[in-house]
Amino acid sequence: METNKKWKHFDFGPLKSNVSKEKLSNVSPKKNSPELHKANTKVLNKKSCSTYKIPTFDFHENLTPKSISELAVHPKKIQEVVDWIEKYVHSPEQNLKKSPFLVISGPTGSGKTVTLNIICKSMGISVSEWVNPIDQDYEIKGQNQISQFMEFLGDSKWNSLFDSYVKKITLVKDFPNAVIHRPEQFFDVLEECSYKTDSPIVFICTDSNSNSINLVRMLFPDEIMAKYSIAHISFNACASSLMKNAIKRAMELIKDRKDCFKQPSASTIEAILASSMGDIRNTMNQFYLASLKEAGEIPTIQSLKESKGSKRKKVDKNSKLKGMSKDESLGLFHGLGRVLCPKREQVGASWRLSHNVGKLVDEFAIQPSMFVSFLFENYLKYFGDLKDACHASEILSICTGLLDRWTGDQEALIPALWTAVLGLMVFNDHKVSRWNQIRGPVKFNKSC
Amino acid sequence: MSVLWADKYRPKELSALDYHKEQATNLKDLTKEGDFPHLLVYGPLGAGKKTRIMCLLRELYGPGVERLKMETMSFTTPSNKKLEITTVSSIYHIEVNPSDVGIYDRVVVMDLIKHVAQTQQLNVNAQREFKVIVLTDVDDLTKEAQHALRRTMEKYISNCRIILCATTISRVIPAIRSRCLCIRVPAPTEDTIINILQSVCKKEDVNLPMTFAKKIVEVSDRNLRRALLICEACKVEKYPFEEGQKVPEPDWQIFIRKTADKILQSPSIESLSQVRQNFYELLINGIPSEIIFKTLLEGLLTKCDTGMKIKVVEEAAKYEHRMAQGNKAIFHLEAFAAKFMYLYESMLLGGFDEDM
């Protein structure tokens, strides 16, 4: 009987720490996951024997900033958000005509949501967030997702009876799936909201490299932004200095909890910082992984070694760390370099461009005309032959013609960008490669 | 008080205009009813577009339109950027050049018209029931601004009229063209300019010999304003006029000619980038791109043989067309310069590549 009972009551340990572990295994790279699972099961086994003292310290909850000063976001951006909230939430009388919408955009892990939450908390405003209903819900009710969404936004003017706060902000981060396929529906919703409610609505969109899921561009094109006078605050990736401060704070946090954490070595932290790419969430997860005490013995040794190895090779880029972080995105200068100094591969009697042009174009698809202006400003220095330059300038002239004509339609701009990029890469037969300073496009205002 | 002759002797009434008299009477008839449709006035530089618009307004509202004041209006774009633009206005009309603010012209067009149109006239009997908005350089407006204009134009027709002023209508979208009464103001003929110069000089008590007047007209390119300015400049330089007195050329013309020489002297990538700097210089100083293009082409053609000329003019036509379509003139200017350099170089070496 005793043994039977043991089989039936399987102890999963305290829920919280388990959840955070699961989260971790989700974000941790595939390489580490087998080890981590091993560690997990090991811990679980220990727990089920209940001889091991269970650490109940929730790292992530403790780490989440509690005040504005703790945020790893540039103070100016915070101020922008505060200003907006003050303008629309605290003194809405002057802005009655305009429905207060705000779009916050930025790369993943730049602290968009946390910033909003903390500012609201500090100003005594409650935040109610839209969460997509699961499929079953609306199949049974027979109400479609969009109308639920609409209802939610419409209801947002009423305060919750159980809330002590007087002011309220509605947050939409989880856009209903339907609007991604048909943005017009979203515009309708906005239209309705703009006269139905006067409570402020904040939309949070994550930037994305790929075109097809770029929410900011799809759901908030220029004419919509203008029509409803939507404010837009764009967050940048977390700066490395702020990241360092955040790690320092995390170190302070785990200092007192010697029972479940150890201090990771300086080299590990450096490796984490190097591979962070401005994503604070990812960085903190890496840090957590590296500082876990019981995980330190088996699974993280592997990753520690890896990061150490990469650190030594850091001179020739830390490409080893790539497995641990998100996909690389090309900077502007990098992209310009690829286009202006194209590398070629000999294939038989012919040649091919060695970089993937499609990906390159996709990188800069958000601002084609800006990228083309940069190309124009700098291409001459990389050309060694007048005939090539003549072809190239012809290509650029065609390309701006296309860009100027279809300014409104983003999709139509992509072929123009293709023309410019591919044209410059193909026609550069007599490439001059020497060090050149990249210059920004000349801006001039007509003086008369 | 020193006022330029061009402004001092600007006709103030439709009946006082010196040329295109038939058109003037037509305009007068147009305002007889006290109302008129949206207008699109176009024609080359210095042909008297603005003069006619002001005359028309005076006809409509009386001398009150001449009491002008300068004002700076500020607008805010959707992205929270503050814009400032100078406007010239009387109590009856407001004049603005939206392309001063570059790509944000759409905001100016929309807000300005809304702003003006939403203020109702208090005393309808004493005044007209509408105000007039004069927009200049409409052909330089971005496509978005033009589309915005087209919508707002229709919406507020009840209490405002818009007069658009442009040098060419090829860059004005057809939708706007069809909503306006298009009035073309052609450049005055050379004889007309000579007559006007003579009469102005008489009023100023200056003796202008016929031969010298002809010379000025030649240089002025049928631009009346420029002719008057040159005449005044010559008078300041040397008076009484002499037979062989030189008519001063504007700096930019000399500068463009120098640029053309540079292209001809050394067709190479280095000089191409210098040429680009020159183009930038010209554009920054507000020389219209089509004038740069035209003057440059004239300078370049002097050194070409007939076969080459045909090719160059063909290319020039292509790039000039593209330039008129878009709003980034520098790209097309440079492409033309590069193409010319290539053609010229291969001409010097003998024979063209047929694939170009």
Short mmCIF file of C-alpha atoms in Angstrom, two decimals, chain A residues 13-439:
data_model
loop_
_atom_site.label_atom_id
_atom_site.label_comp_id
_atom_site.label_asym_id
_atom_site.label_seq_id
_atom_site.Cartn_x
_atom_site.Cartn_y
_atom_site.Cartn_z
CA GLY A 13 7.21 20.78 -6.15
CA PRO A 14 6.20 24.37 -5.61
CA LEU A 15 4.38 25.73 -8.59
CA LYS A 16 6.21 29.03 -8.98
CA SER A 17 9.75 27.81 -9.27
CA ASN A 18 8.58 25.14 -11.60
CA VAL A 19 6.99 27.65 -13.90
CA SER A 20 10.07 29.77 -14.04
CA LYS A 21 12.09 26.70 -14.90
CA GLU A 22 9.76 25.91 -17.73
CA LYS A 23 10.06 29.43 -18.99
CA LEU A 24 13.76 29.03 -18.92
CA SER A 25 13.82 25.88 -20.90
CA ASN A 26 11.69 27.63 -23.47
CA VAL A 27 14.06 30.50 -24.00
CA SER A 28 17.27 28.60 -23.53
CA PRO A 29 18.88 27.37 -26.72
CA LYS A 30 18.42 23.88 -27.91
CA LYS A 31 21.99 22.93 -27.19
CA ASN A 32 21.50 23.29 -23.49
CA SER A 33 18.08 21.88 -23.18
CA PRO A 34 19.00 18.22 -22.63
CA GLU A 35 21.27 19.15 -19.75
CA LEU A 36 18.71 21.47 -18.35
CA HIS A 37 16.08 18.80 -18.46
CA LYS A 38 18.42 16.54 -16.65
CA ALA A 39 18.87 19.18 -14.03
CA ASN A 40 15.17 19.68 -13.81
CA THR A 41 14.43 16.07 -13.29
CA LYS A 42 17.24 15.85 -10.82
CA VAL A 43 15.81 18.69 -8.81
CA LEU A 44 12.36 17.23 -9.05
CA ASN A 45 13.57 13.89 -7.82
CA LYS A 46 15.16 15.55 -4.89
CA LYS A 47 12.00 17.48 -4.18
CA SER A 48 9.83 14.45 -4.36
CA CYS A 49 12.01 12.89 -1.73
CA SER A 50 11.40 16.14 0.17
CA THR A 51 14.73 15.95 1.89
CA TYR A 52 16.06 18.87 -0.10
CA LYS A 53 15.23 22.37 1.03
CA ILE A 54 13.15 23.88 -1.72
CA PRO A 55 14.24 27.33 -2.86
CA THR A 56 11.16 29.48 -3.04
CA PHE A 57 12.84 32.59 -4.29
CA ASP A 58 11.24 33.86 -7.46
CA PHE A 59 14.06 35.53 -9.30
CA HIS A 60 12.00 37.04 -12.09
CA GLU A 61 9.40 38.56 -9.86
CA ASN A 62 12.03 40.08 -7.65
CA LEU A 63 13.98 41.34 -10.59
CA THR A 64 11.09 43.14 -12.24
CA PRO A 65 11.72 46.83 -11.63
CA LYS A 66 9.55 48.37 -8.96
CA SER A 67 10.20 52.04 -9.60
CA ILE A 68 10.95 54.24 -12.55
CA SER A 69 14.57 54.61 -11.54
CA GLU A 70 15.10 50.90 -11.81
CA LEU A 71 14.01 50.64 -15.41
CA ALA A 72 16.65 49.79 -17.97
CA VAL A 73 15.20 52.24 -20.43
CA HIS A 74 16.60 55.55 -21.56
CA PRO A 75 15.28 58.32 -19.30
CA LYS A 76 14.16 60.37 -22.28
CA LYS A 77 11.88 57.59 -23.48
CA ILE A 78 10.44 57.22 -20.01
CA GLN A 79 9.80 60.95 -19.93
CA GLU A 80 8.04 60.75 -23.28
CA VAL A 81 5.68 58.11 -21.95
CA VAL A 82 5.11 60.04 -18.73
CA ASP A 83 4.37 63.20 -20.69
CA TRP A 84 1.85 61.42 -22.83
CA ILE A 85 0.09 59.87 -19.88
CA GLU A 86 -0.01 63.17 -18.06
CA LYS A 87 -1.40 64.87 -21.09
CA TYR A 88 -4.17 62.41 -21.77
CA VAL A 89 -4.97 60.74 -18.53
CA HIS A 90 -4.55 63.45 -15.98
CA SER A 91 -5.93 66.34 -17.93
CA PRO A 92 -8.23 64.87 -20.54
CA GLU A 93 -10.48 67.95 -20.56
CA GLN A 94 -8.32 69.77 -23.05
CA ASN A 95 -8.04 66.83 -25.36
CA LEU A 96 -11.61 65.77 -25.51
CA LYS A 97 -11.78 65.91 -29.24
CA LYS A 98 -8.87 63.66 -29.84
CA SER A 99 -9.20 60.05 -28.85
CA PRO A 100 -6.00 59.36 -27.02
CA PHE A 101 -4.23 56.50 -28.71
CA LEU A 102 -0.57 55.73 -28.21
CA VAL A 103 1.58 53.25 -30.05
CA ILE A 104 4.73 52.04 -28.38
CA SER A 105 7.05 50.12 -30.64
CA GLY A 106 10.49 48.67 -30.14
CA PRO A 107 12.51 45.49 -30.43
CA THR A 108 11.79 42.55 -28.17
CA GLY A 109 13.07 42.95 -24.67
CA SER A 110 13.44 46.68 -24.73
CA GLY A 111 11.16 47.13 -21.75
CA LYS A 112 8.04 48.50 -23.40
CA THR A 113 5.44 46.81 -21.26
CA VAL A 114 7.32 47.08 -18.00
CA THR A 115 7.86 50.79 -18.53
CA LEU A 116 4.18 51.39 -19.09
CA ASN A 117 3.14 49.27 -16.15
CA ILE A 118 5.52 50.93 -13.75
CA ILE A 119 4.72 54.44 -14.82
CA CYS A 120 1.03 53.73 -14.46
CA LYS A 121 1.58 52.24 -11.07
CA SER A 122 3.55 55.21 -9.90
CA MET A 123 0.91 57.59 -11.15
CA GLY A 124 -1.94 55.63 -9.70
CA ILE A 125 -3.48 54.43 -12.91
CA SER A 126 -4.79 50.94 -13.38
CA VAL A 127 -3.96 49.03 -16.54
CA SER A 128 -6.37 46.58 -18.06
CA GLU A 129 -4.93 44.39 -20.74
CA TRP A 130 -6.64 42.66 -23.61
CA VAL A 131 -5.84 38.98 -23.83
CA ASN A 132 -6.90 36.96 -26.83
CA PRO A 133 -9.63 34.51 -25.89
CA ILE A 134 -8.83 30.90 -26.61
CA ASP A 135 -10.50 29.39 -29.62
CA GLN A 136 -13.05 27.34 -27.70
CA ASP A 137 -14.47 30.41 -26.06
CA TYR A 138 -15.81 32.02 -29.10
CA GLU A 139 -16.83 28.89 -30.87
CA ILE A 140 -19.28 28.20 -28.12
CA LYS A 141 -20.50 31.73 -27.70
CA GLY A 142 -20.62 32.22 -31.43
CA GLN A 143 -19.22 35.71 -31.12
CA ASN A 144 -16.28 36.53 -33.23
CA GLN A 145 -12.96 37.65 -31.90
CA ILE A 146 -13.13 41.11 -33.37
CA SER A 147 -16.45 41.94 -31.82
CA GLN A 148 -15.18 40.73 -28.48
CA PHE A 149 -12.18 42.93 -28.93
CA MET A 150 -14.44 45.83 -29.76
CA GLU A 151 -16.58 45.15 -26.75
CA PHE A 152 -13.56 45.05 -24.53
CA LEU A 153 -12.30 48.39 -25.80
CA GLY A 154 -15.78 49.87 -25.59
CA ASP A 155 -16.14 48.78 -21.99
CA SER A 156 -12.84 50.30 -21.13
CA LYS A 157 -14.43 53.58 -20.15
CA TRP A 158 -15.99 51.93 -17.10
CA ASN A 159 -13.83 51.52 -14.09
CA SER A 160 -13.66 48.23 -12.31
CA LEU A 161 -15.63 48.18 -9.10
CA PHE A 162 -12.85 46.41 -7.31
CA ASP A 163 -10.12 48.83 -8.28
CA SER A 164 -8.95 51.50 -5.95
CA TYR A 165 -7.52 53.59 -8.74
CA VAL A 166 -9.63 56.21 -10.39
CA LYS A 167 -7.82 56.50 -13.70
CA LYS A 168 -7.47 53.73 -16.14
CA ILE A 169 -5.51 52.83 -19.25
CA THR A 170 -6.34 50.06 -21.66
CA LEU A 171 -3.40 48.11 -22.98
CA VAL A 172 -3.42 46.07 -26.17
CA LYS A 173 -0.35 43.99 -26.76
CA ASP A 174 -1.90 40.78 -27.88
CA PHE A 175 -3.56 41.81 -31.12
CA PRO A 176 -6.44 39.57 -32.19
CA ASN A 177 -5.19 37.24 -34.89
CA ALA A 178 -7.90 38.27 -37.30
CA VAL A 179 -6.61 41.82 -37.63
CA ILE A 180 -3.22 40.63 -38.75
CA HIS A 181 -4.78 39.14 -41.84
CA ARG A 182 -7.27 41.91 -42.37
CA PRO A 183 -6.02 45.23 -41.04
CA GLU A 184 -9.14 47.00 -42.34
CA GLN A 185 -11.09 45.42 -39.51
CA PHE A 186 -8.67 46.96 -37.10
CA PHE A 187 -9.18 50.35 -38.68
CA ASP A 188 -12.91 49.94 -38.19
CA VAL A 189 -12.33 49.15 -34.56
CA LEU A 190 -10.19 52.26 -34.20
CA GLU A 191 -12.86 54.32 -35.88
CA GLU A 192 -15.46 53.08 -33.48
CA CYS A 193 -13.23 53.54 -30.48
CA SER A 194 -12.37 57.05 -31.45
CA TYR A 195 -15.87 58.24 -30.77
CA LYS A 196 -17.15 55.64 -28.34
CA THR A 197 -14.54 55.85 -25.66
CA ASP A 198 -12.44 58.57 -24.29
CA SER A 199 -10.28 56.44 -22.07
CA PRO A 200 -6.74 56.21 -23.34
CA ILE A 201 -5.66 53.09 -25.20
CA VAL A 202 -2.05 52.05 -25.51
CA PHE A 203 -0.94 49.64 -28.22
CA ILE A 204 2.36 47.88 -27.83
CA CYS A 205 3.93 46.46 -30.97
CA THR A 206 7.15 44.56 -31.19
CA ASP A 207 9.40 45.46 -34.08
CA SER A 208 10.18 42.69 -36.43
CA ASN A 209 12.65 42.19 -39.20
CA SER A 210 10.28 40.42 -41.44
CA ASN A 211 7.82 42.39 -43.48
CA SER A 212 4.78 40.22 -43.24
CA ILE A 213 4.39 40.53 -39.48
CA ASN A 214 5.46 44.08 -38.92
CA LEU A 215 2.55 45.20 -36.78
CA VAL A 216 3.42 48.88 -36.60
CA ARG A 217 3.45 49.22 -40.32
CA MET A 218 0.47 47.03 -40.98
CA LEU A 219 -1.92 48.25 -38.32
CA PHE A 220 -0.74 51.83 -38.02
CA PRO A 221 0.08 53.18 -41.46
CA ASP A 222 0.70 56.89 -41.80
CA GLU A 223 -2.79 57.87 -42.83
CA ILE A 224 -4.28 56.09 -39.84
CA MET A 225 -1.77 57.71 -37.53
CA ALA A 226 -2.69 61.07 -38.95
CA LYS A 227 -6.42 60.48 -38.97
CA TYR A 228 -6.72 59.64 -35.30
CA SER A 229 -3.66 61.68 -34.35
CA ILE A 230 -2.07 58.66 -32.73
CA ALA A 231 1.05 59.37 -30.76
CA HIS A 232 4.00 57.11 -31.42
CA ILE A 233 6.89 56.41 -29.09
CA SER A 234 9.55 54.15 -30.42
CA PHE A 235 11.83 52.38 -27.99
CA ASN A 236 15.37 51.47 -28.89
CA ALA A 237 17.12 48.28 -28.02
CA CYS A 238 18.44 48.35 -24.47
CA ALA A 239 21.78 50.14 -24.36
CA SER A 240 24.76 48.20 -23.05
CA SER A 241 25.38 50.60 -20.18
CA LEU A 242 21.82 50.20 -18.98
CA MET A 243 22.18 46.47 -19.41
CA LYS A 244 25.25 46.48 -17.22
CA ASN A 245 23.36 48.37 -14.54
CA ALA A 246 20.56 45.85 -14.73
CA ILE A 247 22.98 42.97 -14.28
CA LYS A 248 24.53 44.76 -11.33
CA ARG A 249 21.11 45.05 -9.80
CA ALA A 250 20.45 41.38 -10.40
CA MET A 251 23.74 40.52 -8.72
CA GLU A 252 22.75 42.53 -5.67
CA LEU A 253 19.50 40.68 -5.65
CA ILE A 254 20.96 37.20 -5.54
CA LYS A 255 23.76 38.07 -3.13
CA ASP A 256 21.65 37.30 -0.06
CA ARG A 257 20.29 34.11 -1.47
CA LYS A 258 23.39 32.00 -1.21
CA ASP A 259 21.20 28.95 -0.74
CA CYS A 260 20.08 28.85 -4.34
CA PHE A 261 22.36 31.17 -6.26
CA LYS A 262 26.01 31.67 -6.86
CA GLN A 263 27.73 34.69 -8.33
CA PRO A 264 28.61 34.02 -11.96
CA SER A 265 32.15 34.85 -12.96
CA ALA A 266 33.03 38.12 -14.62
CA SER A 267 33.88 36.43 -17.88
CA THR A 268 30.46 34.78 -17.99
CA ILE A 269 28.76 38.10 -17.49
CA GLU A 270 30.84 39.63 -20.21
CA ALA A 271 29.88 36.84 -22.57
CA ILE A 272 26.23 37.35 -21.70
CA LEU A 273 26.50 41.05 -22.34
CA ALA A 274 28.26 40.47 -25.62
CA SER A 275 25.51 38.22 -26.90
CA SER A 276 22.62 40.25 -25.53
CA MET A 277 21.88 42.30 -28.67
CA GLY A 278 19.89 44.77 -26.67
CA ASP A 279 17.36 42.27 -25.41
CA ILE A 280 17.09 42.68 -21.67
CA ARG A 281 14.69 39.82 -21.15
CA ASN A 282 16.97 37.38 -22.88
CA THR A 283 19.96 38.71 -20.98
CA MET A 284 18.26 38.29 -17.65
CA ASN A 285 17.28 34.74 -18.51
CA GLN A 286 20.86 33.95 -19.45
CA PHE A 287 22.02 35.49 -16.24
CA TYR A 288 19.56 33.49 -14.22
CA LEU A 289 20.71 30.34 -15.94
CA ALA A 290 24.32 31.08 -15.20
CA SER A 291 23.74 31.91 -11.56
CA LEU A 292 21.53 29.01 -10.55
CA LYS A 293 23.30 27.03 -7.91
CA GLU A 294 22.07 23.55 -8.54
CA ALA A 295 22.19 24.01 -12.30
CA GLY A 296 25.73 25.22 -12.08
CA GLU A 297 27.17 21.76 -11.60
CA ILE A 298 26.00 19.98 -14.68
CA PRO A 299 24.17 21.95 -17.30
CA THR A 300 25.67 25.41 -17.11
CA ILE A 301 29.22 24.19 -17.12
CA GLN A 302 28.68 23.39 -20.73
CA SER A 303 27.36 26.81 -21.50
CA LEU A 304 30.02 28.45 -19.39
CA LYS A 305 32.70 26.72 -21.34
CA GLU A 306 31.01 27.75 -24.51
CA SER A 307 30.86 31.36 -23.58
CA LYS A 308 34.44 31.26 -22.35
CA GLY A 309 35.53 29.79 -25.62
CA SER A 310 33.66 32.39 -27.52
CA LYS A 311 35.18 35.05 -25.39
CA ARG A 312 38.62 34.01 -26.42
CA LYS A 313 37.56 34.08 -30.03
CA LYS A 314 35.80 37.36 -29.54
CA VAL A 315 38.37 39.06 -31.73
CA ASP A 316 36.84 37.50 -34.80
CA LYS A 317 33.24 38.21 -33.80
CA ASN A 318 31.38 36.18 -31.24
CA SER A 319 29.57 34.06 -33.74
CA LYS A 320 29.77 31.10 -31.37
CA LEU A 321 27.38 32.81 -29.06
CA LYS A 322 24.82 33.05 -31.78
CA GLY A 323 23.19 29.85 -30.65
CA MET A 324 22.35 31.49 -27.37
CA SER A 325 20.79 34.64 -28.69
CA LYS A 326 18.27 35.81 -31.20
CA ASP A 327 18.91 36.23 -34.90
CA GLU A 328 21.37 38.83 -35.92
CA SER A 329 19.94 41.90 -37.54
CA LEU A 330 22.12 43.92 -39.86
CA GLY A 331 22.98 47.45 -38.93
CA LEU A 332 22.70 50.18 -41.49
CA PHE A 333 26.42 50.44 -42.08
CA HIS A 334 26.82 46.73 -42.37
CA GLY A 335 24.07 46.62 -44.95
CA LEU A 336 25.55 49.51 -46.90
CA GLY A 337 28.88 47.74 -46.92
CA ARG A 338 27.34 44.60 -48.31
CA VAL A 339 25.70 46.48 -51.14
CA LEU A 340 28.53 48.82 -51.97
CA CYS A 341 31.28 46.24 -51.73
CA PRO A 342 29.59 43.13 -53.06
CA LYS A 343 31.41 39.84 -52.61
CA ARG A 344 31.26 37.46 -55.52
CA GLU A 345 31.70 33.76 -55.84
CA GLN A 346 33.01 32.16 -58.98
CA VAL A 347 30.64 29.49 -60.23
CA GLY A 348 32.03 27.91 -63.36
CA ALA A 349 32.47 30.58 -66.01
CA SER A 350 29.95 32.85 -64.33
CA TRP A 351 29.70 34.33 -60.87
CA ARG A 352 27.13 34.72 -58.14
CA LEU A 353 26.66 37.24 -55.38
CA SER A 354 27.74 35.55 -52.20
CA HIS A 355 25.22 37.23 -49.92
CA ASN A 356 21.55 36.62 -49.90
CA VAL A 357 20.13 39.72 -51.59
CA GLY A 358 16.57 38.95 -50.56
CA LYS A 359 17.43 38.98 -46.91
CA LEU A 360 19.40 42.16 -47.32
CA VAL A 361 16.49 43.89 -48.99
CA ASP A 362 14.13 42.62 -46.34
CA GLU A 363 16.27 44.17 -43.62
CA PHE A 364 15.79 47.64 -44.97
CA ALA A 365 12.31 47.27 -46.33
CA ILE A 366 10.91 49.53 -43.64
CA GLN A 367 12.62 52.64 -44.93
CA PRO A 368 13.52 52.04 -48.56
CA SER A 369 13.97 55.68 -49.48
CA MET A 370 16.29 56.32 -46.56
CA PHE A 371 18.44 53.35 -47.54
CA VAL A 372 18.50 54.42 -51.17
CA SER A 373 19.56 57.95 -50.18
CA PHE A 374 22.44 56.48 -48.23
CA LEU A 375 23.43 54.33 -51.18
CA PHE A 376 23.30 57.30 -53.51
CA GLU A 377 25.41 59.43 -51.24
CA ASN A 378 28.16 56.85 -51.06
CA TYR A 379 28.17 54.65 -54.12
CA LEU A 380 30.52 56.74 -56.27
CA LYS A 381 33.50 56.10 -54.05
CA TYR A 382 33.22 52.38 -54.56
CA PHE A 383 33.12 52.43 -58.32
CA GLY A 384 36.28 52.22 -60.37
CA ASP A 385 34.96 52.65 -63.85
CA LEU A 386 32.92 55.38 -65.47
CA LYS A 387 30.74 52.96 -67.40
CA ASP A 388 29.82 51.09 -64.23
CA ALA A 389 29.07 54.33 -62.46
CA CYS A 390 26.93 55.41 -65.38
CA HIS A 391 24.91 52.20 -65.14
CA ALA A 392 24.63 52.57 -61.39
CA SER A 393 23.42 56.15 -61.51
CA GLU A 394 20.89 55.14 -64.13
CA ILE A 395 19.64 52.42 -61.81
CA LEU A 396 19.38 54.82 -58.90
CA SER A 397 17.53 57.31 -61.05
CA ILE A 398 14.98 54.66 -62.02
CA CYS A 399 14.71 53.58 -58.44
CA THR A 400 13.93 57.01 -57.01
CA GLY A 401 11.44 57.45 -59.78
CA LEU A 402 9.65 54.38 -58.47
CA LEU A 403 10.03 55.47 -54.86
CA ASP A 404 8.64 58.91 -55.51
CA ARG A 405 5.66 57.69 -57.39
CA TRP A 406 4.41 55.15 -54.90
CA THR A 407 5.16 56.77 -51.62
CA GLY A 408 1.89 55.65 -50.12
CA ASP A 409 2.13 51.96 -50.86
CA GLN A 410 4.85 50.17 -48.97
CA GLU A 411 4.55 46.97 -50.98
CA ALA A 412 5.33 48.82 -54.18
CA LEU A 413 8.50 50.24 -52.70
CA ILE A 414 10.10 46.86 -52.27
CA PRO A 415 10.73 46.25 -55.99
CA ALA A 416 12.31 49.71 -56.14
CA LEU A 417 14.66 48.79 -53.34
CA TRP A 418 15.42 45.51 -55.08
CA THR A 419 16.30 47.43 -58.22
CA ALA A 420 18.69 49.70 -56.41
CA VAL A 421 20.38 47.03 -54.33
CA LEU A 422 20.73 44.47 -57.06
CA GLY A 423 21.72 47.04 -59.67
CA LEU A 424 24.49 48.46 -57.56
CA MET A 425 25.75 45.00 -56.68
CA VAL A 426 25.72 43.66 -60.20
CA PHE A 427 27.17 46.62 -62.04
CA ASN A 428 30.09 47.12 -59.72
CA ASP A 429 32.57 45.34 -61.99
CA HIS A 430 35.63 47.36 -61.11
CA LYS A 431 35.20 47.55 -57.40
CA VAL A 432 37.41 49.91 -55.43
CA SER A 433 37.83 48.62 -51.94
CA ARG A 434 39.54 51.01 -49.64
CA TRP A 435 38.50 52.68 -46.46
CA ASN A 436 35.76 55.19 -47.11
CA GLN A 437 33.81 57.24 -44.69
CA ILE A 438 30.10 56.72 -45.06
CA ARG A 439 28.26 59.98 -45.37
#
